[in-house]
Short mmCIF file of C-alpha atoms and ligand atoms in Angstrom, two decimals:
data_model
loop_
_atom_site.label_atom_id
_atom_site.label_comp_id
_atom_site.label_asym_id
_atom_site.label_seq_id
_atom_site.Cartn_x
_atom_site.Cartn_y
_atom_site.Cartn_z
CA MET D 1 -1.31 15.68 10.34
CA LYS D 2 -1.72 14.92 14.01
CA LYS D 3 1.18 13.27 15.75
CA PHE D 4 0.72 10.24 17.90
CA CYS D 5 2.38 6.95 18.65
CA MET D 6 0.46 3.91 17.42
CA HIS D 7 2.34 1.44 19.62
CA PRO D 8 0.06 -0.41 22.07
CA ASP D 9 2.47 -0.02 25.00
CA GLN D 10 1.73 3.68 25.51
CA GLU D 11 3.26 3.85 28.98
CA LYS D 12 6.73 3.32 27.54
CA CYS D 13 6.50 6.07 24.88
CA LYS D 14 9.69 8.14 24.89
CA GLY D 15 11.23 10.81 22.74
CA PRO D 16 9.69 13.01 20.09
CA ILE D 17 7.28 11.79 17.41
CA LYS D 18 9.33 12.23 14.29
CA GLY D 19 8.62 11.09 10.76
CA ALA D 20 8.81 7.29 10.85
CA HIS D 21 9.49 5.57 7.53
CA ALA D 22 6.90 3.07 6.31
CA LEU D 23 9.57 1.74 3.95
CA GLN D 24 12.97 1.62 5.61
CA ASN D 25 15.18 4.48 4.54
CA ASN D 26 18.43 2.63 5.08
CA LYS D 27 17.57 -0.53 3.23
CA ILE D 28 14.82 0.19 0.70
CA ILE D 29 14.54 3.91 -0.06
CA SER D 30 18.29 4.48 -0.21
CA LEU D 31 18.64 1.61 -2.67
CA LEU D 32 16.03 3.23 -4.95
CA ALA D 33 17.36 6.76 -4.51
CA GLY D 34 20.93 5.81 -5.34
CA SER D 35 23.49 8.62 -5.47
CA GLU D 36 20.74 11.18 -6.20
CA ARG D 37 19.27 10.69 -2.73
CA HIS D 38 15.82 11.34 -4.23
CA VAL D 39 12.92 9.19 -5.35
CA TYR D 40 9.68 9.86 -7.23
CA MET D 41 6.31 9.48 -5.60
CA LEU D 42 2.87 11.04 -5.28
CA ASN D 43 3.45 14.06 -3.15
CA THR D 44 0.25 14.69 -1.21
CA LYS D 45 1.99 17.38 0.82
CA LYS D 46 2.18 19.55 -2.33
CA GLN D 47 -0.79 21.54 -3.67
CA PRO D 48 -2.61 19.46 -6.29
CA LEU D 49 -3.04 20.73 -9.85
CA LEU D 50 -6.63 21.71 -10.63
CA ILE D 51 -7.58 20.41 -14.05
CA PRO D 52 -10.81 21.74 -15.60
CA LEU D 53 -12.81 19.16 -17.55
CA TYR D 54 -15.03 19.78 -20.59
CA ASN D 55 -18.17 19.43 -18.48
CA GLY D 56 -17.08 22.27 -16.22
CA GLU D 57 -15.99 20.02 -13.39
CA VAL D 58 -12.57 20.60 -11.86
CA VAL D 59 -10.51 17.61 -10.76
CA PRO D 60 -7.51 17.82 -8.46
CA ILE D 61 -4.47 15.90 -9.71
CA VAL D 62 -1.63 15.07 -7.36
CA GLU D 63 1.59 14.97 -9.34
CA LEU D 64 4.52 12.67 -8.89
CA SER D 65 7.45 14.65 -7.66
CA ARG D 66 11.01 14.32 -6.60
CA VAL D 67 11.10 13.65 -2.86
CA SER D 68 14.16 13.46 -0.63
CA ALA D 69 14.94 9.91 0.51
CA ASN D 70 14.78 11.16 4.10
CA ASP D 71 11.16 12.26 3.68
CA ALA D 72 9.78 9.49 1.45
CA THR D 73 6.96 7.47 3.06
CA THR D 74 7.30 9.14 6.46
CA GLU D 75 4.36 9.65 8.79
CA THR D 76 4.24 11.02 12.33
CA CYS D 77 2.87 7.84 13.88
CA PHE D 78 5.56 6.47 16.23
CA CYS D 79 7.55 7.92 19.08
CA ASP D 80 11.30 7.71 18.75
CA TYR D 81 11.60 4.80 21.19
CA HIS D 82 8.87 2.64 19.60
CA ASP D 83 9.97 3.40 16.05
CA ASN D 84 13.35 1.99 17.04
CA ILE D 85 12.22 -1.14 18.83
CA ALA D 86 9.08 -2.16 16.93
CA PHE D 87 10.83 -2.48 13.57
CA ALA D 88 14.41 -3.32 14.63
CA VAL D 89 14.24 -6.79 13.07
CA ILE D 90 13.95 -5.30 9.56
CA GLU D 91 15.91 -2.06 10.08
CA LYS D 92 19.33 -0.95 8.95
CA ASP D 93 21.62 -3.36 10.77
CA ALA D 94 19.30 -6.34 10.33
CA PRO D 95 20.10 -9.01 7.74
CA ASP D 96 18.18 -9.17 4.44
CA PHE D 97 14.65 -10.53 4.40
CA ASP D 98 14.49 -14.18 5.43
CA GLU D 99 11.31 -15.97 4.37
CA THR D 100 11.66 -18.48 7.20
CA SER D 101 11.57 -15.72 9.82
CA GLU D 102 8.05 -15.44 11.27
CA GLU D 103 9.09 -12.29 13.10
CA MET D 104 10.22 -10.51 9.92
CA LYS D 105 7.05 -11.46 8.07
CA PHE D 106 4.94 -10.29 11.00
CA VAL D 107 6.75 -6.95 11.24
CA TYR D 108 6.39 -6.25 7.50
CA ALA D 109 2.67 -7.02 7.67
CA TYR D 110 2.26 -4.88 10.78
CA LYS D 111 4.13 -1.98 9.21
CA ALA D 112 2.04 -1.92 6.02
CA PHE D 113 -1.12 -2.19 8.10
CA ILE D 114 -0.38 0.31 10.84
CA PHE D 115 0.73 3.15 8.54
CA GLU D 116 -2.54 2.81 6.63
CA TYR D 117 -4.47 2.53 9.88
CA TYR D 118 -2.86 5.75 11.11
CA LYS D 119 -3.88 7.63 7.96
CA GLN D 120 -7.46 6.37 8.27
CA ARG D 121 -7.57 7.33 11.94
CA ILE D 122 -6.35 10.86 11.10
CA ALA D 123 -8.88 11.26 8.27
CA PHE D 124 -11.66 10.14 10.61
CA ASP D 125 -10.57 12.47 13.43
CA ILE D 126 -10.23 15.45 11.08
CA PHE D 127 -13.68 14.79 9.69
CA GLN D 128 -15.15 14.64 13.18
CA SER D 129 -13.49 17.84 14.35
CA ASN D 130 -14.43 19.70 11.15
CA PHE D 131 -17.99 18.57 11.67
CA ARG D 132 -17.98 19.93 15.21
CA ASP D 133 -16.63 23.29 13.96
CA ASN D 134 -18.96 23.61 11.00
CA PRO D 135 -21.91 21.20 11.20
CA ILE D 136 -23.92 22.85 8.41
CA ALA D 137 -21.25 22.33 5.75
CA PHE D 138 -21.08 18.65 6.62
CA GLN D 139 -24.78 17.91 6.26
CA SER D 140 -24.77 17.32 2.51
CA PRO D 141 -25.57 13.73 1.44
CA GLU D 142 -22.09 13.56 -0.11
CA MET D 143 -20.38 14.42 3.16
CA ILE D 144 -22.58 12.06 5.13
CA GLY D 145 -21.75 9.29 2.65
CA MET D 146 -18.06 10.01 3.10
CA TYR D 147 -18.41 9.94 6.86
CA ARG D 148 -20.19 6.55 6.72
CA MET D 149 -17.39 5.19 4.52
CA LEU D 150 -14.72 6.31 6.98
CA GLN D 151 -16.74 4.90 9.85
CA LEU D 152 -17.08 1.51 8.15
CA LYS D 153 -13.38 1.43 7.32
CA MET D 154 -12.49 2.09 10.97
CA GLN D 155 -14.81 -0.77 11.95
CA GLU D 156 -13.02 -3.03 9.48
CA PHE D 157 -9.52 -1.99 10.60
CA GLU D 158 -10.15 -2.17 14.35
CA PRO D 159 -10.13 -5.98 14.88
CA ILE D 160 -6.93 -6.25 12.83
CA LYS D 161 -5.27 -3.62 15.00
CA GLN D 162 -6.41 -5.45 18.12
CA HIS D 163 -4.80 -8.64 16.87
CA PHE D 164 -1.49 -6.94 16.08
CA ASP D 165 -1.53 -5.05 19.39
CA SER D 166 -2.11 -8.17 21.47
CA GLN D 167 0.73 -9.99 19.70
CA ILE D 168 3.10 -7.05 20.14
CA ILE D 169 2.28 -6.74 23.85
CA GLY D 170 2.87 -10.49 24.28
CA ASN D 171 6.04 -10.34 22.13
CA THR D 172 4.66 -13.06 19.84
CA PHE D 173 4.13 -13.11 16.06
CA GLU D 174 1.19 -15.42 15.63
CA GLY D 175 -2.10 -15.41 13.76
CA VAL D 176 -0.77 -13.79 10.58
CA VAL D 177 -0.34 -15.69 7.31
CA THR D 178 2.24 -14.38 4.84
CA CYS D 179 2.82 -15.31 1.24
CA ALA D 180 6.43 -14.38 0.35
CA ILE D 181 7.33 -14.25 -3.34
CA ARG D 182 10.95 -13.85 -4.39
CA ILE D 183 11.53 -11.89 -7.60
CA PRO D 184 14.95 -12.81 -8.99
CA GLU D 185 16.11 -9.27 -9.82
CA GLN D 186 16.47 -5.87 -8.16
CA ILE D 187 13.27 -3.97 -8.96
CA LYS D 188 13.31 -0.17 -9.29
CA PHE D 189 10.30 0.57 -7.12
CA ALA D 190 8.87 -0.24 -3.72
CA GLY D 191 5.49 0.15 -2.12
CA TYR D 192 3.13 -0.82 0.64
CA ALA D 193 -0.62 -1.00 0.87
CA TYR D 194 -3.47 -2.44 2.90
CA ILE D 195 -6.01 -3.29 0.26
CA ALA D 196 -8.55 -5.82 -0.99
CA PRO D 197 -7.67 -6.69 -4.60
CA ASP D 198 -10.81 -7.43 -6.62
CA PHE D 199 -9.29 -9.95 -9.03
CA ASP D 200 -6.90 -12.87 -8.91
CA VAL D 201 -4.17 -13.47 -11.52
CA ASN D 202 -6.71 -15.02 -13.93
CA GLY D 203 -9.17 -12.15 -13.59
CA LYS D 204 -11.51 -14.10 -11.36
CA ARG D 205 -13.28 -12.11 -8.66
CA ILE D 206 -11.98 -12.46 -5.12
CA LYS D 207 -14.86 -12.54 -2.66
CA HIS D 208 -13.22 -10.35 -0.04
CA THR D 209 -16.36 -8.80 1.42
CA LYS D 210 -18.30 -10.94 3.87
CA LYS D 211 -21.46 -9.66 5.56
CA GLY D 212 -20.63 -6.12 4.45
CA ILE D 213 -17.13 -6.23 5.96
CA MET D 214 -14.17 -5.99 3.61
CA HIS D 215 -11.12 -8.12 4.34
CA ARG D 216 -7.80 -6.74 3.14
CA ILE D 217 -4.23 -7.88 2.73
CA ALA D 218 -1.10 -6.05 3.80
CA ILE D 219 1.24 -5.81 0.83
CA THR D 220 4.89 -4.79 0.76
CA ILE D 221 7.09 -4.97 -2.32
CA PHE D 222 10.74 -3.92 -2.16
CA PRO D 223 14.15 -4.50 -3.72
CA GLU D 224 17.32 -5.89 -2.19
CA ILE D 225 20.74 -5.91 -3.85
CA THR D 226 20.30 -9.04 -5.98
CA GLN D 227 16.60 -9.83 -5.67
CA SER D 228 13.26 -8.41 -4.55
CA TRP D 229 10.34 -9.49 -2.40
CA LEU D 230 6.59 -9.31 -2.65
CA LEU D 231 4.95 -9.97 0.72
CA LEU D 232 1.21 -10.42 1.16
CA SER D 233 -0.31 -11.01 4.59
CA CYS D 234 -3.69 -11.44 6.17
CA LEU D 235 -4.93 -12.74 9.50
CA GLU D 236 -5.08 -16.51 9.92
CA SER D 237 -8.87 -16.10 10.25
CA GLU D 238 -8.99 -14.55 6.74
CA LYS D 239 -6.77 -17.14 5.11
CA HIS D 240 -9.65 -18.86 3.32
CA ILE D 241 -10.34 -15.65 1.36
CA TYR D 242 -6.82 -15.23 0.01
CA GLU D 243 -5.41 -18.76 0.01
CA LYS D 244 -6.11 -19.23 -3.68
CA LEU D 245 -4.48 -15.95 -4.69
CA PHE D 246 -1.44 -16.78 -2.57
CA ASN D 247 -1.16 -20.21 -4.22
CA GLN D 248 -1.42 -18.67 -7.67
CA LEU D 249 1.25 -16.08 -6.97
CA GLU D 250 3.58 -18.76 -5.61
CA THR D 251 3.25 -20.94 -8.70
CA VAL D 252 2.80 -18.61 -11.73
CA SER D 253 5.64 -17.84 -14.12
CA ILE D 254 7.64 -14.70 -13.48
CA ASP D 255 6.17 -13.11 -16.64
CA LYS D 256 2.63 -13.72 -15.45
CA LEU D 257 3.47 -12.38 -12.00
CA LYS D 258 4.90 -9.18 -13.51
CA PHE D 259 1.87 -8.86 -15.81
CA TYR D 260 -0.44 -9.04 -12.79
CA LEU D 261 1.58 -6.53 -10.78
CA ASN D 262 1.82 -4.11 -13.72
CA MET D 263 -1.97 -4.22 -14.03
CA ILE D 264 -2.82 -3.96 -10.34
CA LEU D 265 -0.17 -1.82 -8.64
CA PRO D 266 -0.60 1.51 -10.51
CA LEU D 267 -4.17 1.64 -9.17
CA TYR D 268 -2.86 1.41 -5.60
CA SER D 269 0.11 3.71 -6.04
CA GLU D 270 -0.54 6.08 -3.15
CA ASN D 271 2.43 4.62 -1.29
CA MET D 272 4.59 3.62 -4.25
CA VAL D 273 8.14 4.87 -4.49
CA LEU D 274 9.92 4.89 -7.86
CA SER D 275 13.63 5.15 -8.45
CA PRO D 276 14.64 8.14 -10.60
CA LEU D 277 16.01 5.62 -13.11
CA LEU D 278 12.60 4.03 -13.62
CA TRP D 279 10.73 7.34 -13.75
CA ARG D 280 13.08 8.77 -16.36
CA ALA D 281 13.06 5.56 -18.40
CA TRP D 282 9.34 6.13 -19.01
CA ASP D 283 8.34 8.50 -21.82
CA GLU D 284 6.06 11.42 -21.04
CA GLU D 285 2.95 9.52 -22.09
CA THR D 286 3.72 6.68 -19.67
CA GLN D 287 4.45 9.11 -16.87
CA MET D 288 1.07 10.76 -17.51
CA ALA D 289 -0.71 7.41 -17.66
CA TYR D 290 0.82 6.40 -14.34
CA THR D 291 -0.16 9.74 -12.76
CA TYR D 292 -3.68 9.34 -14.11
CA TYR D 293 -4.08 5.83 -12.63
CA ALA D 294 -2.61 6.96 -9.35
CA ASN D 295 -5.19 9.75 -9.07
CA LEU D 296 -8.28 7.67 -9.73
CA HIS D 297 -10.76 7.55 -6.86
CA GLY D 298 -14.26 6.33 -6.14
CA PRO D 299 -16.44 5.27 -9.10
CA GLU D 300 -13.70 5.95 -11.68
CA ALA D 301 -11.24 3.75 -9.84
CA MET D 302 -13.93 1.05 -9.67
CA GLN D 303 -14.51 1.31 -13.42
CA MET D 304 -10.80 1.02 -14.09
CA GLY D 305 -10.70 -1.93 -11.71
CA MET D 306 -13.34 -3.66 -13.85
CA CYS D 307 -11.29 -3.04 -17.00
CA ILE D 308 -8.28 -4.58 -15.30
CA GLY D 309 -10.39 -7.61 -14.42
CA PHE D 310 -11.35 -8.01 -18.10
CA GLY D 311 -7.72 -7.57 -19.14
CA LEU D 312 -6.57 -10.28 -16.74
CA LYS D 313 -9.35 -12.63 -17.83
CA ASN D 314 -8.55 -12.15 -21.51
CA ALA D 315 -4.87 -12.73 -20.93
CA ALA D 316 -5.62 -15.96 -19.07
CA ARG D 317 -7.64 -17.20 -22.08
CA ASP D 318 -4.59 -17.02 -24.31
CA LYS D 319 -3.34 -20.57 -23.96
CA SER D 320 0.03 -19.86 -25.60
CA GLY D 321 0.91 -17.60 -22.65
CA LYS D 322 2.58 -15.22 -25.11
CA VAL D 323 0.49 -12.31 -23.93
CA TYR D 324 2.37 -12.27 -20.61
CA GLU D 325 5.66 -11.73 -22.40
CA GLN D 326 4.57 -8.48 -24.04
CA ALA D 327 5.63 -5.30 -22.30
CA PRO D 328 2.61 -3.33 -21.09
CA LYS D 329 2.22 0.44 -21.37
CA ILE D 330 3.20 1.01 -17.77
CA ASN D 331 6.07 -1.36 -17.13
CA LEU D 332 7.31 -1.27 -13.55
CA PHE D 333 9.93 -3.90 -14.33
CA LEU D 334 12.25 -2.03 -16.68
ZN1 LIG I 1 5.51 5.21 21.60
#
């Protein structure tokens, strides 16, 4: 991974670029790690397992592994100085999350976004430099398709970054809409993502792609001592796309909310952190199912996404609402 500071005020960069935590070590990760000081997550820094399929294809599987709390969700994307000042409002000495604080909501949204942006930027840069070194290998239609995808994603991310940057330079927190959902218990996992969910809580399609451009939401979910928070943010200019989903999430029963999250989150588990208590509470079959979901990419992930849409739609048809009370196979809320 290349190291660079993502903060817009580059002239003030100071100190080394260390591993900055996407999810705060002192508040979130340490709560999940407990006395073990370790959590479980997809470890992309480890060699993947290579699983041969019946048709001769070999698929790489990234396993979940025990990761030190100090290393979980770190990326080399902020200098020491900016890591300290940009996120101070939600860091170790800050009070718990306050849903009336525009600054806190803004910083959570920015954090989820910018860590994903950084990873995209790196992937794009690596692709470009590999292409320069070995142009022949990168001429296959598959590689060109991948390059176009990365290019489009950068195009989609860029205006969002510009908005965040201009607000940060001006020391303001405007133009971002956040839906904050309180979960009345301490959950045993946390995660962040910058994604475009395909379905709402009733399995209805969300039309997130306009004129070929996908609009995403920044999601952070994390525990506190007595409760937990689910935060979803988009730009004010994208509010019309996600307003309905936000309204649903604010008004559904807790069972229906958990049902939705249990269906959706395992598919976006790249940045999910599980407490050892949760991981060990799952039997081997559940652990394998979670690992399988977490490793789905491309067309297979899309197929699974469709199945989830059907599942949500069917559940919404059950007028008794009983279906939301049943524990699913992968239950994040144990
Ligand atoms: Zn910096």
